[in-house]
CSV table of C-alpha atoms in Angstrom, one decimal:
chain,number,residue,atom,x,y,z
A,51,MET,CA,-19.5,8.8,18.1
A,52,ALA,CA,-20.5,12.9,17.7
A,53,GLY,CA,-22.3,14.3,15.7
A,54,ASN,CA,-22.8,12.9,11.7
A,55,LEU,CA,-18.6,11.8,11.9
A,56,LYS,CA,-18.2,8.9,11.0
A,57,PRO,CA,-15.1,6.7,10.0
A,58,ALA,CA,-12.7,6.8,7.1
A,59,HIS,CA,-14.3,4.5,4.7
A,60,TYR,CA,-12.6,3.5,1.1
A,61,GLU,CA,-15.5,2.2,-1.3
A,62,HIS,CA,-13.5,0.1,-4.3
A,63,GLY,CA,-13.7,0.8,-7.6
A,64,ARG,CA,-12.3,-0.9,-10.5
A,65,ALA,CA,-9.0,-2.4,-9.7
A,66,VAL,CA,-6.6,-2.7,-12.3
A,67,GLU,CA,-3.3,-5.1,-12.9
A,68,VAL,CA,-0.6,-3.8,-13.7
A,69,LYS,CA,2.5,-5.5,-13.7
A,70,SER,CA,3.0,-9.5,-12.0
A,71,PHE,CA,5.1,-12.3,-11.6
A,72,LYS,CA,6.4,-15.8,-10.9
A,73,VAL,CA,8.1,-15.8,-6.8
A,74,GLY,CA,9.2,-18.7,-5.4
A,75,LYS,CA,11.4,-20.0,-2.0
A,76,ASP,CA,14.1,-17.4,-2.4
A,77,GLY,CA,12.0,-14.6,-3.0
A,78,GLY,CA,12.4,-11.6,-5.1
A,79,THR,CA,11.5,-7.5,-6.2
A,80,LEU,CA,9.0,-6.2,-8.5
A,81,GLU,CA,8.3,-2.9,-9.5
A,82,ALA,CA,6.2,-0.8,-10.9
A,83,GLY,CA,8.5,1.7,-13.2
A,84,ASN,CA,7.2,4.2,-14.5
A,85,THR,CA,3.8,2.9,-16.7
A,86,GLY,CA,2.0,6.4,-16.0
A,87,THR,CA,-0.5,4.4,-13.3
A,88,PRO,CA,-1.0,5.6,-10.5
A,89,ILE,CA,1.3,2.7,-8.8
A,90,ASP,CA,4.8,4.4,-10.7
A,91,GLY,CA,8.0,4.1,-8.2
A,92,THR,CA,6.5,1.2,-6.6
A,93,VAL,CA,8.5,-1.5,-6.1
A,94,VAL,CA,7.8,-5.0,-4.1
A,95,VAL,CA,10.4,-7.0,-2.0
A,96,ILE,CA,9.9,-10.1,-0.7
A,97,PRO,CA,12.2,-11.8,1.0
A,98,GLY,CA,13.9,-15.5,1.0
A,99,GLY,CA,11.8,-17.2,2.7
A,100,ALA,CA,8.1,-15.6,2.6
A,101,LEU,CA,6.5,-18.0,0.3
A,102,SER,CA,7.1,-21.6,0.4
A,103,ASN,CA,5.9,-22.6,-2.9
A,104,ASP,CA,6.1,-20.4,-6.4
A,105,THR,CA,3.2,-17.9,-6.7
A,106,ILE,CA,2.0,-15.2,-8.7
A,107,ILE,CA,2.7,-11.7,-7.2
A,108,SER,CA,0.7,-9.2,-9.0
A,109,LEU,CA,1.0,-5.2,-8.1
A,110,GLY,CA,-1.7,-2.6,-8.9
A,111,TYR,CA,-4.5,-0.5,-7.6
A,112,ASN,CA,-7.9,0.5,-7.5
A,113,ASP,CA,-9.4,4.0,-8.2
A,114,GLY,CA,-12.1,4.0,-5.9
A,115,THR,CA,-12.9,7.2,-3.3
A,116,LEU,CA,-11.5,7.0,0.2
A,117,ASP,CA,-13.7,9.3,2.1
A,118,LEU,CA,-11.2,11.0,5.8
A,119,ARG,CA,-13.4,12.7,8.7
A,120,ALA,CA,-8.8,13.7,9.0
A,121,GLY,CA,-5.8,14.5,6.8
A,122,LYS,CA,-5.0,14.3,3.3
A,123,ALA,CA,-5.9,11.2,1.0
A,124,CYS,CA,-2.5,10.3,-1.3
A,125,GLY,CA,-4.7,10.0,-3.6
A,126,VAL,CA,-3.6,5.8,-4.7
A,127,VAL,CA,-4.4,2.8,-4.0
A,128,ILE,CA,-2.3,0.4,-4.9
A,129,VAL,CA,-3.6,-3.2,-4.8
A,130,LEU,CA,-0.9,-6.2,-4.2
A,131,SER,CA,-2.3,-9.9,-4.7
A,132,ALA,CA,-1.5,-13.6,-4.5
A,133,GLU,CA,-1.9,-16.5,-6.6
A,134,PRO,CA,-3.0,-18.9,-4.8
A,135,ASP,CA,-3.4,-16.8,-1.3
A,136,VAL,CA,-0.9,-16.5,1.2
A,137,THR,CA,-0.1,-16.0,4.3
A,138,PHE,CA,4.2,-14.0,3.4
A,139,GLN,CA,6.7,-16.6,5.9
A,140,ARG,CA,8.2,-12.9,6.2
A,141,PRO,CA,7.9,-9.9,6.0
A,142,VAL,CA,7.1,-8.2,2.6
A,143,THR,CA,8.7,-4.7,2.5
A,144,LEU,CA,6.1,-1.8,0.0
A,145,LYS,CA,8.3,1.0,-1.1
A,146,VAL,CA,5.9,3.8,-2.2
A,147,LYS,CA,7.9,7.6,-3.8
A,148,PHE,CA,4.7,10.3,-2.0
A,149,ASP,CA,4.3,14.0,-2.3
A,150,HIS,CA,7.1,15.8,-0.2
A,151,SER,CA,6.7,19.1,-0.8
A,152,ASN,CA,5.5,20.0,2.3
A,153,THR,CA,7.8,19.7,5.1
A,154,LYS,CA,4.8,20.5,7.8
A,155,LEU,CA,3.1,17.1,6.9
A,156,THR,CA,3.7,13.0,8.3
A,157,LEU,CA,2.2,9.7,6.3
A,158,THR,CA,0.9,7.1,7.8
A,159,GLY,CA,-0.1,3.8,5.8
A,160,TYR,CA,-3.4,1.1,5.8
A,161,GLU,CA,-4.6,-1.5,4.9
A,162,ILE,CA,-7.7,-1.2,3.3
A,163,ASP,CA,-10.0,-4.6,3.8
A,164,ASP,CA,-13.2,-5.7,2.0
A,165,ARG,CA,-15.5,-3.5,3.4
A,166,GLY,CA,-13.4,-0.4,3.1
A,167,ARG,CA,-12.2,-0.1,6.6
A,168,LEU,CA,-9.0,1.4,6.8
A,169,HIS,CA,-6.1,-0.9,9.5
A,170,LEU,CA,-2.7,0.8,9.9
A,171,LEU,CA,-0.3,-0.5,8.5
A,172,ASP,CA,3.2,-0.4,10.3
A,173,ILE,CA,6.0,1.3,8.5
A,174,GLY,CA,9.3,0.2,7.4
A,175,TYR,CA,11.1,3.9,7.7
A,176,LEU,CA,10.4,7.4,5.8
A,177,ASN,CA,12.8,9.9,4.0
A,178,LYS,CA,10.6,13.0,3.4
A,179,ASP,CA,13.6,15.2,2.1
A,180,THR,CA,13.7,12.0,-1.0
A,181,GLY,CA,9.9,11.1,-0.4
A,182,ASP,CA,10.6,6.9,0.1
A,183,ALA,CA,9.4,5.2,2.2
A,184,SER,CA,8.2,1.6,3.0
A,185,PHE,CA,5.7,-0.3,4.9
A,186,TYR,CA,5.5,-3.8,6.3
A,187,THR,CA,2.9,-6.7,5.0
A,188,PHE,CA,2.2,-10.6,6.0
A,189,LYS,CA,-0.3,-10.8,3.5
A,190,PRO,CA,-1.1,-9.4,0.0
A,191,LEU,CA,-3.7,-6.0,0.8
A,192,THR,CA,-5.2,-3.3,-0.8
A,193,PHE,CA,-3.5,0.1,0.8
A,194,THR,CA,-3.1,3.1,0.4
A,195,TRP,CA,-1.7,6.5,2.8
A,196,VAL,CA,-2.7,9.5,4.4
A,197,TYR,CA,-0.6,12.7,4.2
A,198,ILE,CA,-1.0,13.7,8.4
A,199,TYR,CA,-0.1,17.5,9.3
A,200,TYR,CA,1.6,19.1,12.4
C-alpha cells in the first residue's frame, strides 16, 4: 500500500436495539417506523422459507465511527441480529432511505464485520428520485452504505 493509506475501517461503538419480532417459516416484515433513531424508515423483509424455526429478529443501530478513504459515509450503521443465530435459507431484503438531494452520487452497501472491515453487499434496487435502496443478505449483520460521487 502506498503512503499512509489504510483500508476503510469501522470502530464499533455502542449497539442499540430498537425493535424486534418473532419470525417463523412463513417469514415476515419488520419496519423501524419513525422512532427518532438513525434507522427510521428501515424495513427488513424475511421471505417465507428463509427460516426453518421461530427466530427473534432484532433491528437497531451502532453509534461507532467509520473511517473512509473515498466517498462519504451516510452516518447510519444498522444492526440486524437473530436469536438464535441463523443463516437465512433465502435472501433477506434490507430496505433503507437515503439522502438523494445530490444527483451526482450513487451508493454502495457494506457489511461491517467484527473487526471493523467492510465487505460489499448485493444491491437490490436504487431509486435516486425517491431515496429508496435495498440490499440482500443471507445472515444477520451490521451494515451501512457509502455515497460515491461520479
